[in-house]
Amino acid sequence: MAALPYTIVVGLEVHVQLLTESKLFCGCSTKFGAPPNTQTCPVCIGMPGVLPVMNAKAFALALKAAAALNCHIATFTKWDRKNYYYPDLPKGYQISQYDLPLCRDGWLDVPSEDEAEDRRIRIIRVHLEEDAGKSLHDEKAGRADSRIDLNRAGTPLLEIVTYPDIRSPAEAKTFLQELKLLLNYLEVSDCNMQEGSLRVDANINLHIPTPQGIAATPIVEVKNMNSFRAVEKALAYEAERQWGVFQETGRKLGEVPKQTRGWDEHAEVTRPQRSKEESSDYRYFPEPDLVPVTVTPEEIERVQASLGELPADLRRRLRRDYGLNAYDADVLVNQGRSTVHYFLRLADVCGDGKAAANWIQQDVLRVVHERQISITDFPIPPDTLGEVIRMVRGGRLDTPKGRQVFAHLLQHGGRPQEAVDALGFKDVDDAEVQALCRELVDANPKVVAEVRSGKEKALGSLVGQAKKRNPHVNPARVKEICLELIARM
Amino acid sequence: MAISEQEIRKVALLARLELTPEEARLMATQLSRVLEYMELLNSVDTQGVEPLALAVEVTNVLREDRVTPGLDRESALANAPHRDDECYRVPAVLGET
Amino acid sequence: MESFWELTARELSDKLRRGECSAVEVARACLDRIAAEDATVRAFLSVEPDWALSQAEEVDRRRRAGESLGPLAGVPVAVKDNLCVQGRVTSCASRMLAHFRSPYDATVVDRLLKAGAIIVGKTNLDEFAMGGSTETSAFQFTRNPWDVERIPGGSSGGAAACVAARMVPLSVGSDTGGSIRQPAALCGISGLKPTYGRVSRFGLVAFASSLDQIGPLAQSAEDCALLLEVLAGHDPRDATSLDRPVPRYASELEGAIKGLRIGWVPEHFTEGLDGEVGEAVREALRIYEDLGAELVEVASPHARYAVAAYYIIAPSEASSNLARYDGVHYGYRTDEKAMLADLEEERRLLRESGDEAALEEIDSALVRLYRRSRAGGFGAEVKRRIMLGTYALSAGYYDAYYLKALKVRRLIRQDYDRAFSQVDVIAGPVTPSPAFRLGEKTSDPLAMYLFDLYTVGANLAGLPAMAIPCGFSREGLPIGLHLQAPALEEVRLLRAAHALQRNTDWHRRRPGSHIAARSELRG
C-alpha cells in the first residue's frame, strides 16, 4: 500500500454488555430476544418511587475488565446522573459515572501486522453505566410514530474509551477483535454486535503535514457501525472524505463544531446526523440514590491475580514453548480459552505442538463448527486424540488412516486401539515391509532408473503394488524403505 | 443574580417545559428574586471544603446478581397514555438525538 | 363511653388487644368521623371504606383465630399520597399522576399492612411535596382544623390536618425540608422526621432524594414512637437505608430529663421570629429546666445559609427526579393531535414570514410532546423548582450554585457536629410564625421558602428532628417546639418530647368540630 499523504487518528468509545443474569439496578433478566416489554419492573421502567440497587456481579466484572486492561483502579468510585430526555430512557436520566470513574489510564496491546512489536493502545477510562431501551421506528402502514421497548433498559454496560492512538481503520478493527477476545476470555462480555452486546463509536480526524506544520482536520464522531468490518469500512471512507474536504476547504480542527455522522451500511457512506446543541448539557450530578463503592488495594490485587493467562500471554507461550508460528498461535488463541486448553493437553500428550495445532485446525474445529458445539463438548478427549497422533507420528498409521480412526472415535467413542482394531488396520512387521520392498525394487528396474534420474514420483507405482500385496502397509514407510534401497544400489 | 427571559427560555427547553410568554416573564421575575437571595452564599468561605452530596456515610451496598420476578407486560403498559399491545408509542424519534 | 376518635393510637390498640372493641367497629367509627370532618378540612384525596373494612375484618378474623397480630393491629392510619399503594392511585396531588395506579407497594406501606394497621385513605399534600402550605395541590386546599381560613402547613398538610381533626390517630408523611414538622407544628400535633436512612424511601415518590425521609405524625410523642417502630428498619431495596437495629421506641420513652443538655441557638430567637412563638418556645425551655435539664447556648454560624443551600440542592435533585414525568410511560399526556396541529401552524407561520432561523430551531414533535405534557401536568410551584434546579445544574452555573450549596451543606453539618459535642438535643421554634392565611404567600415564592428556615438544616445534615405542640397564640393557633438530635438518636428526641408531654397538655387539646362550619366555606 502506498504511503498516505496524512496520518489517520482514531479514538474509540466502546460499550460492552456485562455477562450478568440480571440488570444493573434491578432483578430483571438481561436475556436477549424476549418479546418487547416482557423483561421490566417498576425500577427499570422508572416508575415513581423506585430506587436502584447496584448488581454486585456487574461491579466485579467491571473490576476484572479494568484489571485486564491494565487500568489504575479507583479505590473510591461513585455514580452520577446524566440528564437527557429520550423516550427509551424512562427516568429522564442515565445512571453513569462522571468525575470518579471506576478506573482510568490503562492500555491494550494489539498484534500489529507490519511491525514486529505489538501496538499499545492506551485507555482513557472505563466506567459502569446502564443501558437505555430501544426505539423501534414503525414503518408498517406508514405510521409516523415510534414504539418503545424497555427490555434493555437498565442492562449493565461497561464503557471503554481509548486515547486517539489508533492509526488506521484496520488497526481499529484489530483493536476491537483483541478487546472482544480479552473480554470473552475473562467471561466479562460475549461482545456480540448482532445482539447489541458490543457497540462502538469512533472519533476520527487526519493529521496532515503541510509547509506550515501539521494540520489537523475537524474531529468527526462516527456512529451506527454494526460490525467490525463496518468500523473498518466506515473509517476508511471517513478518512478519504475528510482528506477530500480538507483539500477543498482547508478547514482545520476548531474552525467548525464537532460533527456526528452515521454510517450508512447500504450506501457505504457516512452522513451527517442532526444534533441539537442544547442536548449536550447533561447536567451531571452525584446520584443521590446510590452510595459510593470502595475497593481495597488487597481486593484489587486479588482481582489481578485471578485473571489467569490472557490472550497475549497465551500467544507468546504457544510460540515459545510449542514452536507454533504466529498464524497458528493466533488461530488457536482466537478460538478462546477452552480451545487453548484442549491444545495444550493435546500437544503434551502427543509431544508435537505443530501436529497438535494442525489436527485441531483441520479436524477438531471442523467438527466443532459443523455441529455448532463448544470444544468442551467435543466427544474425543485430548488424551485420546493425542494417542492417535502418536500412532501417526510413530508410523503405525498413515494420515488417511489416522483420519479414519478419528472419524470412528467421533462416531463410536472408545480407545484408539479399539478403533484401529474395529477398522481392521493391522500392524505390519517392519521386517516384512523391508522384504516386500526389496522384492519390488528388484522386480521393477525401470522404475528404479526413473527414480535415480530424479523422478521421485515414479515411486508411486511401487507403493501401489505394495498396497495391493498387503493393504495394511503404511505407504509412507514403503516409500521411505524403497528410497533407501535405491540409494544404496 | 437576575435571570433574563431569554435564559428562561433556554432553561425551559432543557427542562422540557412549555411556557407561555407571560409565564416566562413571571418566571424570570420570580426566579431572579430567588437567585438574588442565593447570593447570600457568596459570603461563605468554602475554600477547601469538600462538597456533601449524601447525608449517609454508607458505602458498598450491592445486591446479588439474581433474576427476580418483574411485571407482566400488561401491568408494565397499564399506565401508558399511548400504547399498542406490545409497546409504548411516541411521535417518531428518527432524527432526534 | 368515649368515642374511638378521641383515643390515641396507644389507647386504641390496647382496647383492641383486650378485645374491648373490634377492628371493624374502630374502622367504621373512623370512616364516619372522616365523612363528617373531612367535608370541611379536606385532608384526604382518597378514602377507601371498602378496603379499610376488609382489612379490619381480616384483623378481627385473625384475632379470633388466635393468630399473632402486629403492633398496630386494627389501628387506622392515613398515608400521604406520595407513597405508593399497589393498585391504587398515587397522585402526589398532581394532575400529572391523577390517574396513576402504582403496580407495587412502598416498603412503609408493606410494613404498615404487616403490622396490622388499617390504611383508610391517602392524604393531600403540596404537589410532589413541593410547598409549605398544601396550597400547591392540584386538587384541593386542605384547611387548618384550628382555623379553616388558614393553611395546615405543608407539604404533609393533609397528613397533619387529619390527625389534628382526630379523623385518624396515626398518619404517615414525608419530610424533605420540614414537611412533617412544619404542618405538625401548625396543626398542634407531634411529628418526627427520622435520621436519613432510618426509614426506607422505596415507594416514596422522590422529591429530593438526598433529603427525603418518611416519618410519623400523631397526637403524641408516644404514638409517634409506636408508628416509627413499624416504619423504621433496613430495606435492601433502598441503598441509602441504614442497616442498624431498630430500638423499641415505644418502650424507651421513660427516662429522666435531669442532666439532659439542651442546646439553643441565639439566632433562632432574633429577627423574623413571631413574639408569641418565641415566648411559647422559651416557656417550653423553662419547663425543661424545671425538670432538671441544662440549657446551653450553642453556635450555628451557618444556619442563616441553610435556606439558600436547600433551595438549590432540593430543586436540583427535583429537576432530575421529575424528568421521568414525560407523558410516555405513564402519567399525563397532552392531546397529541392538537399539539401536532399547533406545531404545523407555527411552522406555516414561520415559513410565511421567512424566518429560517426560527424554523430551524422549532421543537420536533417529540420535544413538543414532552414540553406540553409537562406544562399541562405540573403546577406553577413544581415548574418553578424544576426551572431553578435545571438552571443550577446547567453548564456554567453548576459550580456557582449546586457545588457551592453542597459545600455550605457540609459546613452546616459541621455546625451540628460541633453543637452536639456540647449538647444532647437542640431546641427551638419550628416556624417563624403560626399558620398563615390561605393565599397569603402564594404570590411570593421566596417568602414561602423563608418560612422553612428552622427546619431545612436537619434535612441537609440528615439528622432526626421532631415537632411537638408547646402552646397557642392569642388567636388560638398552635405553636410548635422543634427538637433536633444527632444521627440515630430518635430515642433521645422521643424521650425529651414525651417528658414535656407528661408535664403539659398542649398535645391533648383539639380543635372544635367542623361539621357545622362547612356551609360557610368557599371552594
JSON list of N, CA, C and O in Angstrom, two decimals, chain C residues 188-230:
[
{"chain": "C", "resi": 188, "resn": "GLY", "atom": "N", "xyz": [-50.80, 21.64, 65.59]},
{"chain": "C", "resi": 188, "resn": "GLY", "atom": "CA", "xyz": [-50.82, 21.29, 67.01]},
{"chain": "C", "resi": 188, "resn": "GLY", "atom": "C", "xyz": [-50.70, 19.81, 67.30]},
{"chain": "C", "resi": 188, "resn": "GLY", "atom": "O", "xyz": [-51.29, 19.30, 68.26]},
{"chain": "C", "resi": 189, "resn": "ILE", "atom": "N", "xyz": [-49.96, 19.08, 66.47]},
{"chain": "C", "resi": 189, "resn": "ILE", "atom": "CA", "xyz": [-49.75, 17.66, 66.75]},
{"chain": "C", "resi": 189, "resn": "ILE", "atom": "C", "xyz": [-48.24, 17.37, 66.80]},
{"chain": "C", "resi": 189, "resn": "ILE", "atom": "O", "xyz": [-47.43, 18.29, 66.68]},
{"chain": "C", "resi": 190, "resn": "SER", "atom": "N", "xyz": [-47.90, 16.10, 66.97]},
{"chain": "C", "resi": 190, "resn": "SER", "atom": "CA", "xyz": [-46.49, 15.72, 67.03]},
{"chain": "C", "resi": 190, "resn": "SER", "atom": "C", "xyz": [-46.08, 15.07, 65.71]},
{"chain": "C", "resi": 190, "resn": "SER", "atom": "O", "xyz": [-46.84, 14.29, 65.14]},
{"chain": "C", "resi": 191, "resn": "GLY", "atom": "N", "xyz": [-44.86, 15.41, 65.26]},
{"chain": "C", "resi": 191, "resn": "GLY", "atom": "CA", "xyz": [-44.38, 14.82, 64.01]},
{"chain": "C", "resi": 191, "resn": "GLY", "atom": "C", "xyz": [-42.88, 14.64, 64.08]},
{"chain": "C", "resi": 191, "resn": "GLY", "atom": "O", "xyz": [-42.18, 15.46, 64.66]},
{"chain": "C", "resi": 192, "resn": "LEU", "atom": "N", "xyz": [-42.42, 13.54, 63.50]},
{"chain": "C", "resi": 192, "resn": "LEU", "atom": "CA", "xyz": [-40.99, 13.25, 63.60]},
{"chain": "C", "resi": 192, "resn": "LEU", "atom": "C", "xyz": [-40.40, 12.95, 62.23]},
{"chain": "C", "resi": 192, "resn": "LEU", "atom": "O", "xyz": [-40.94, 12.14, 61.47]},
{"chain": "C", "resi": 193, "resn": "LYS", "atom": "N", "xyz": [-39.31, 13.64, 61.91]},
{"chain": "C", "resi": 193, "resn": "LYS", "atom": "CA", "xyz": [-38.52, 13.29, 60.74]},
{"chain": "C", "resi": 193, "resn": "LYS", "atom": "C", "xyz": [-37.33, 12.47, 61.22]},
{"chain": "C", "resi": 193, "resn": "LYS", "atom": "O", "xyz": [-36.49, 12.97, 61.93]},
{"chain": "C", "resi": 194, "resn": "PRO", "atom": "N", "xyz": [-37.27, 11.20, 60.83]},
{"chain": "C", "resi": 194, "resn": "PRO", "atom": "CA", "xyz": [-36.16, 10.36, 61.33]},
{"chain": "C", "resi": 194, "resn": "PRO", "atom": "C", "xyz": [-34.83, 10.71, 60.65]},
{"chain": "C", "resi": 194, "resn": "PRO", "atom": "O", "xyz": [-34.78, 11.48, 59.70]},
{"chain": "C", "resi": 195, "resn": "THR", "atom": "N", "xyz": [-33.78, 10.11, 61.17]},
{"chain": "C", "resi": 195, "resn": "THR", "atom": "CA", "xyz": [-32.45, 10.19, 60.57]},
{"chain": "C", "resi": 195, "resn": "THR", "atom": "C", "xyz": [-32.55, 9.74, 59.11]},
{"chain": "C", "resi": 195, "resn": "THR", "atom": "O", "xyz": [-33.25, 8.78, 58.81]},
{"chain": "C", "resi": 196, "resn": "TYR", "atom": "N", "xyz": [-31.81, 10.42, 58.24]},
{"chain": "C", "resi": 196, "resn": "TYR", "atom": "CA", "xyz": [-31.80, 9.99, 56.84]},
{"chain": "C", "resi": 196, "resn": "TYR", "atom": "C", "xyz": [-31.33, 8.54, 56.77]},
{"chain": "C", "resi": 196, "resn": "TYR", "atom": "O", "xyz": [-30.27, 8.21, 57.31]},
{"chain": "C", "resi": 197, "resn": "GLY", "atom": "N", "xyz": [-32.11, 7.69, 56.13]},
{"chain": "C", "resi": 197, "resn": "GLY", "atom": "CA", "xyz": [-31.73, 6.29, 56.00]},
{"chain": "C", "resi": 197, "resn": "GLY", "atom": "C", "xyz": [-32.38, 5.38, 57.04]},
{"chain": "C", "resi": 197, "resn": "GLY", "atom": "O", "xyz": [-32.30, 4.17, 56.94]},
{"chain": "C", "resi": 198, "resn": "ARG", "atom": "N", "xyz": [-33.03, 5.98, 58.04]},
{"chain": "C", "resi": 198, "resn": "ARG", "atom": "CA", "xyz": [-33.67, 5.18, 59.10]},
{"chain": "C", "resi": 198, "resn": "ARG", "atom": "C", "xyz": [-34.91, 4.45, 58.57]},
{"chain": "C", "resi": 198, "resn": "ARG", "atom": "O", "xyz": [-35.20, 3.32, 58.93]},
{"chain": "C", "resi": 199, "resn": "VAL", "atom": "N", "xyz": [-35.65, 5.15, 57.68]},
{"chain": "C", "resi": 199, "resn": "VAL", "atom": "CA", "xyz": [-36.86, 4.58, 57.09]},
{"chain": "C", "resi": 199, "resn": "VAL", "atom": "C", "xyz": [-36.62, 4.45, 55.59]},
{"chain": "C", "resi": 199, "resn": "VAL", "atom": "O", "xyz": [-36.09, 5.36, 54.95]},
{"chain": "C", "resi": 200, "resn": "SER", "atom": "N", "xyz": [-37.00, 3.33, 55.03]},
{"chain": "C", "resi": 200, "resn": "SER", "atom": "CA", "xyz": [-36.80, 3.10, 53.59]},
{"chain": "C", "resi": 200, "resn": "SER", "atom": "C", "xyz": [-37.59, 4.11, 52.77]},
{"chain": "C", "resi": 200, "resn": "SER", "atom": "O", "xyz": [-38.76, 4.37, 53.04]},
{"chain": "C", "resi": 201, "resn": "ARG", "atom": "N", "xyz": [-36.97, 4.61, 51.74]},
{"chain": "C", "resi": 201, "resn": "ARG", "atom": "CA", "xyz": [-37.65, 5.53, 50.83]},
{"chain": "C", "resi": 201, "resn": "ARG", "atom": "C", "xyz": [-38.28, 4.79, 49.64]},
{"chain": "C", "resi": 201, "resn": "ARG", "atom": "O", "xyz": [-38.88, 5.42, 48.77]},
{"chain": "C", "resi": 202, "resn": "PHE", "atom": "N", "xyz": [-38.11, 3.48, 49.58]},
{"chain": "C", "resi": 202, "resn": "PHE", "atom": "CA", "xyz": [-38.62, 2.75, 48.42]},
{"chain": "C", "resi": 202, "resn": "PHE", "atom": "C", "xyz": [-40.14, 2.89, 48.37]},
{"chain": "C", "resi": 202, "resn": "PHE", "atom": "O", "xyz": [-40.85, 2.53, 49.30]},
{"chain": "C", "resi": 203, "resn": "GLY", "atom": "N", "xyz": [-40.62, 3.46, 47.29]},
{"chain": "C", "resi": 203, "resn": "GLY", "atom": "CA", "xyz": [-42.06, 3.67, 47.13]},
{"chain": "C", "resi": 203, "resn": "GLY", "atom": "C", "xyz": [-42.52, 5.05, 47.55]},
{"chain": "C", "resi": 203, "resn": "GLY", "atom": "O", "xyz": [-43.70, 5.37, 47.43]},
{"chain": "C", "resi": 204, "resn": "LEU", "atom": "N", "xyz": [-41.59, 5.87, 48.04]},
{"chain": "C", "resi": 204, "resn": "LEU", "atom": "CA", "xyz": [-41.89, 7.29, 48.28]},
{"chain": "C", "resi": 204, "resn": "LEU", "atom": "C", "xyz": [-41.55, 8.01, 46.99]},
{"chain": "C", "resi": 204, "resn": "LEU", "atom": "O", "xyz": [-40.40, 7.96, 46.53]},
{"chain": "C", "resi": 205, "resn": "VAL", "atom": "N", "xyz": [-42.50, 8.67, 46.38]},
{"chain": "C", "resi": 205, "resn": "VAL", "atom": "CA", "xyz": [-42.22, 9.36, 45.13]},
{"chain": "C", "resi": 205, "resn": "VAL", "atom": "C", "xyz": [-41.22, 10.47, 45.42]},
{"chain": "C", "resi": 205, "resn": "VAL", "atom": "O", "xyz": [-41.49, 11.36, 46.23]},
{"chain": "C", "resi": 206, "resn": "ALA", "atom": "N", "xyz": [-40.07, 10.38, 44.77]},
{"chain": "C", "resi": 206, "resn": "ALA", "atom": "CA", "xyz": [-38.95, 11.24, 45.14]},
{"chain": "C", "resi": 206, "resn": "ALA", "atom": "C", "xyz": [-39.19, 12.70, 44.81]},
{"chain": "C", "resi": 206, "resn": "ALA", "atom": "O", "xyz": [-39.69, 13.04, 43.74]},
{"chain": "C", "resi": 207, "resn": "PHE", "atom": "N", "xyz": [-38.83, 13.56, 45.75]},
{"chain": "C", "resi": 207, "resn": "PHE", "atom": "CA", "xyz": [-38.76, 15.00, 45.50]},
{"chain": "C", "resi": 207, "resn": "PHE", "atom": "C", "xyz": [-37.27, 15.32, 45.45]},
{"chain": "C", "resi": 207, "resn": "PHE", "atom": "O", "xyz": [-36.72, 15.57, 44.38]},
{"chain": "C", "resi": 208, "resn": "ALA", "atom": "N", "xyz": [-36.58, 15.26, 46.58]},
{"chain": "C", "resi": 208, "resn": "ALA", "atom": "CA", "xyz": [-35.13, 15.46, 46.60]},
{"chain": "C", "resi": 208, "resn": "ALA", "atom": "C", "xyz": [-34.53, 14.28, 47.36]},
{"chain": "C", "resi": 208, "resn": "ALA", "atom": "O", "xyz": [-34.58, 14.24, 48.59]},
{"chain": "C", "resi": 209, "resn": "SER", "atom": "N", "xyz": [-33.97, 13.36, 46.61]},
{"chain": "C", "resi": 209, "resn": "SER", "atom": "CA", "xyz": [-33.60, 12.05, 47.16]},
{"chain": "C", "resi": 209, "resn": "SER", "atom": "C", "xyz": [-32.66, 12.11, 48.35]},
{"chain": "C", "resi": 209, "resn": "SER", "atom": "O", "xyz": [-32.74, 11.27, 49.24]},
{"chain": "C", "resi": 210, "resn": "SER", "atom": "N", "xyz": [-31.74, 13.07, 48.39]},
{"chain": "C", "resi": 210, "resn": "SER", "atom": "CA", "xyz": [-30.77, 13.07, 49.48]},
{"chain": "C", "resi": 210, "resn": "SER", "atom": "C", "xyz": [-31.34, 13.73, 50.73]},
{"chain": "C", "resi": 210, "resn": "SER", "atom": "O", "xyz": [-30.67, 13.81, 51.75]},
{"chain": "C", "resi": 211, "resn": "LEU", "atom": "N", "xyz": [-32.57, 14.23, 50.64]},
{"chain": "C", "resi": 211, "resn": "LEU", "atom": "CA", "xyz": [-33.18, 14.95, 51.77]},
{"chain": "C", "resi": 211, "resn": "LEU", "atom": "C", "xyz": [-34.48, 14.29, 52.24]},
{"chain": "C", "resi": 211, "resn": "LEU", "atom": "O", "xyz": [-34.86, 14.44, 53.40]},
{"chain": "C", "resi": 212, "resn": "ASP", "atom": "N", "xyz": [-35.16, 13.58, 51.34]},
{"chain": "C", "resi": 212, "resn": "ASP", "atom": "CA", "xyz": [-36.46, 12.99, 51.66]},
{"chain": "C", "resi": 212, "resn": "ASP", "atom": "C", "xyz": [-36.35, 11.97, 52.78]},
{"chain": "C", "resi": 212, "resn": "ASP", "atom": "O", "xyz": [-35.44, 11.14, 52.79]},
{"chain": "C", "resi": 213, "resn": "GLN", "atom": "N", "xyz": [-37.30, 11.99, 53.67]},
{"chain": "C", "resi": 213, "resn": "GLN", "atom": "CA", "xyz": [-37.38, 10.95, 54.69]},
{"chain": "C", "resi": 213, "resn": "GLN", "atom": "C", "xyz": [-38.83, 10.83, 55.14]},
{"chain": "C", "resi": 213, "resn": "GLN", "atom": "O", "xyz": [-39.54, 11.82, 55.29]},
{"chain": "C", "resi": 214, "resn": "ILE", "atom": "N", "xyz": [-39.27, 9.59, 55.33]},
{"chain": "C", "resi": 214, "resn": "ILE", "atom": "CA", "xyz": [-40.65, 9.31, 55.74]},
{"chain": "C", "resi": 214, "resn": "ILE", "atom": "C", "xyz": [-40.71, 9.29, 57.26]},
{"chain": "C", "resi": 214, "resn": "ILE", "atom": "O", "xyz": [-39.76, 8.85, 57.91]},
{"chain": "C", "resi": 215, "resn": "GLY", "atom": "N", "xyz": [-41.81, 9.76, 57.82]},
{"chain": "C", "resi": 215, "resn": "GLY", "atom": "CA", "xyz": [-41.92, 9.72, 59.28]},
{"chain": "C", "resi": 215, "resn": "GLY", "atom": "C", "xyz": [-43.36, 9.80, 59.75]},
{"chain": "C", "resi": 215, "resn": "GLY", "atom": "O", "xyz": [-44.28, 10.01, 58.96]},
{"chain": "C", "resi": 216, "resn": "PRO", "atom": "N", "xyz": [-43.55, 9.64, 61.08]},
{"chain": "C", "resi": 216, "resn": "PRO", "atom": "CA", "xyz": [-44.89, 9.59, 61.66]},
{"chain": "C", "resi": 216, "resn": "PRO", "atom": "C", "xyz": [-45.43, 10.96, 62.07]},
{"chain": "C", "resi": 216, "resn": "PRO", "atom": "O", "xyz": [-44.68, 11.84, 62.46]},
{"chain": "C", "resi": 217, "resn": "LEU", "atom": "N", "xyz": [-46.76, 11.11, 61.99]},
{"chain": "C", "resi": 217, "resn": "LEU", "atom": "CA", "xyz": [-47.46, 12.24, 62.60]},
{"chain": "C", "resi": 217, "resn": "LEU", "atom": "C", "xyz": [-48.55, 11.64, 63.48]},
{"chain": "C", "resi": 217, "resn": "LEU", "atom": "O", "xyz": [-49.23, 10.69, 63.07]},
{"chain": "C", "resi": 218, "resn": "ALA", "atom": "N", "xyz": [-48.68, 12.18, 64.69]},
{"chain": "C", "resi": 218, "resn": "ALA", "atom": "CA", "xyz": [-49.63, 11.61, 65.64]},
{"chain": "C", "resi": 218, "resn": "ALA", "atom": "C", "xyz": [-49.96, 12.63, 66.70]},
{"chain": "C", "resi": 218, "resn": "ALA", "atom": "O", "xyz": [-49.44, 13.74, 66.70]},
{"chain": "C", "resi": 219, "resn": "GLN", "atom": "N", "xyz": [-50.85, 12.22, 67.63]},
{"chain": "C", "resi": 219, "resn": "GLN", "atom": "CA", "xyz": [-51.25, 13.16, 68.69]},
{"chain": "C", "resi": 219, "resn": "GLN", "atom": "C", "xyz": [-50.15, 13.36, 69.72]},
{"chain": "C", "resi": 219, "resn": "GLN", "atom": "O", "xyz": [-50.12, 14.37, 70.41]},
{"chain": "C", "resi": 220, "resn": "SER", "atom": "N", "xyz": [-49.29, 12.36, 69.86]},
{"chain": "C", "resi": 220, "resn": "SER", "atom": "CA", "xyz": [-48.31, 12.43, 70.95]},
{"chain": "C", "resi": 220, "resn": "SER", "atom": "C", "xyz": [-46.99, 11.83, 70.51]},
{"chain": "C", "resi": 220, "resn": "SER", "atom": "O", "xyz": [-46.93, 11.10, 69.53]},
{"chain": "C", "resi": 221, "resn": "ALA", "atom": "N", "xyz": [-45.96, 12.10, 71.32]},
{"chain": "C", "resi": 221, "resn": "ALA", "atom": "CA", "xyz": [-44.66, 11.50, 71.07]},
{"chain": "C", "resi": 221, "resn": "ALA", "atom": "C", "xyz": [-44.76, 9.99, 71.19]},
{"chain": "C", "resi": 221, "resn": "ALA", "atom": "O", "xyz": [-44.13, 9.23, 70.45]},
{"chain": "C", "resi": 222, "resn": "GLU", "atom": "N", "xyz": [-45.58, 9.55, 72.14]},
{"chain": "C", "resi": 222, "resn": "GLU", "atom": "CA", "xyz": [-45.74, 8.11, 72.36]},
{"chain": "C", "resi": 222, "resn": "GLU", "atom": "C", "xyz": [-46.28, 7.43, 71.10]},
{"chain": "C", "resi": 222, "resn": "GLU", "atom": "O", "xyz": [-45.78, 6.38, 70.69]},
{"chain": "C", "resi": 223, "resn": "ASP", "atom": "N", "xyz": [-47.28, 8.04, 70.48]},
{"chain": "C", "resi": 223, "resn": "ASP", "atom": "CA", "xyz": [-47.85, 7.46, 69.27]},
{"chain": "C", "resi": 223, "resn": "ASP", "atom": "C", "xyz": [-46.85, 7.53, 68.10]},
{"chain": "C", "resi": 223, "resn": "ASP", "atom": "O", "xyz": [-46.80, 6.63, 67.26]},
{"chain": "C", "resi": 224, "resn": "CYS", "atom": "N", "xyz": [-46.07, 8.60, 68.08]},
{"chain": "C", "resi": 224, "resn": "CYS", "atom": "CA", "xyz": [-45.03, 8.69, 67.04]},
{"chain": "C", "resi": 224, "resn": "CYS", "atom": "C", "xyz": [-44.05, 7.53, 67.20]},
{"chain": "C", "resi": 224, "resn": "CYS", "atom": "O", "xyz": [-43.63, 6.90, 66.22]},
{"chain": "C", "resi": 225, "resn": "ALA", "atom": "N", "xyz": [-43.72, 7.22, 68.45]},
{"chain": "C", "resi": 225, "resn": "ALA", "atom": "CA", "xyz": [-42.79, 6.14, 68.73]},
{"chain": "C", "resi": 225, "resn": "ALA", "atom": "C", "xyz": [-43.36, 4.81, 68.24]},
{"chain": "C", "resi": 225, "resn": "ALA", "atom": "O", "xyz": [-42.67, 4.00, 67.61]},
{"chain": "C", "resi": 226, "resn": "LEU", "atom": "N", "xyz": [-44.63, 4.62, 68.52]},
{"chain": "C", "resi": 226, "resn": "LEU", "atom": "CA", "xyz": [-45.32, 3.39, 68.12]},
{"chain": "C", "resi": 226, "resn": "LEU", "atom": "C", "xyz": [-45.26, 3.21, 66.61]},
{"chain": "C", "resi": 226, "resn": "LEU", "atom": "O", "xyz": [-44.96, 2.13, 66.09]},
{"chain": "C", "resi": 227, "resn": "LEU", "atom": "N", "xyz": [-45.55, 4.29, 65.91]},
{"chain": "C", "resi": 227, "resn": "LEU", "atom": "CA", "xyz": [-45.58, 4.22, 64.44]},
{"chain": "C", "resi": 227, "resn": "LEU", "atom": "C", "xyz": [-44.17, 4.12, 63.86]},
{"chain": "C", "resi": 227, "resn": "LEU", "atom": "O", "xyz": [-43.92, 3.35, 62.93]},
{"chain": "C", "resi": 228, "resn": "LEU", "atom": "N", "xyz": [-43.23, 4.87, 64.45]},
{"chain": "C", "resi": 228, "resn": "LEU", "atom": "CA", "xyz": [-41.86, 4.83, 63.92]},
{"chain": "C", "resi": 228, "resn": "LEU", "atom": "C", "xyz": [-41.28, 3.42, 64.03]},
{"chain": "C", "resi": 228, "resn": "LEU", "atom": "O", "xyz": [-40.55, 2.96, 63.14]},
{"chain": "C", "resi": 229, "resn": "GLU", "atom": "N", "xyz": [-41.64, 2.74, 65.10]},
{"chain": "C", "resi": 229, "resn": "GLU", "atom": "CA", "xyz": [-41.14, 1.38, 65.31]},
{"chain": "C", "resi": 229, "resn": "GLU", "atom": "C", "xyz": [-41.54, 0.48, 64.14]},
{"chain": "C", "resi": 229, "resn": "GLU", "atom": "O", "xyz": [-40.80, -0.44, 63.77]},
{"chain": "C", "resi": 230, "resn": "VAL", "atom": "N", "xyz": [-42.71, 0.75, 63.58]},
{"chain": "C", "resi": 230, "resn": "VAL", "atom": "CA", "xyz": [-43.18, -0.05, 62.44]},
{"chain": "C", "resi": 230, "resn": "VAL", "atom": "C", "xyz": [-42.52, 0.41, 61.14]},
{"chain": "C", "resi": 230, "resn": "VAL", "atom": "O", "xyz": [-42.15, -0.40, 60.29]}
]
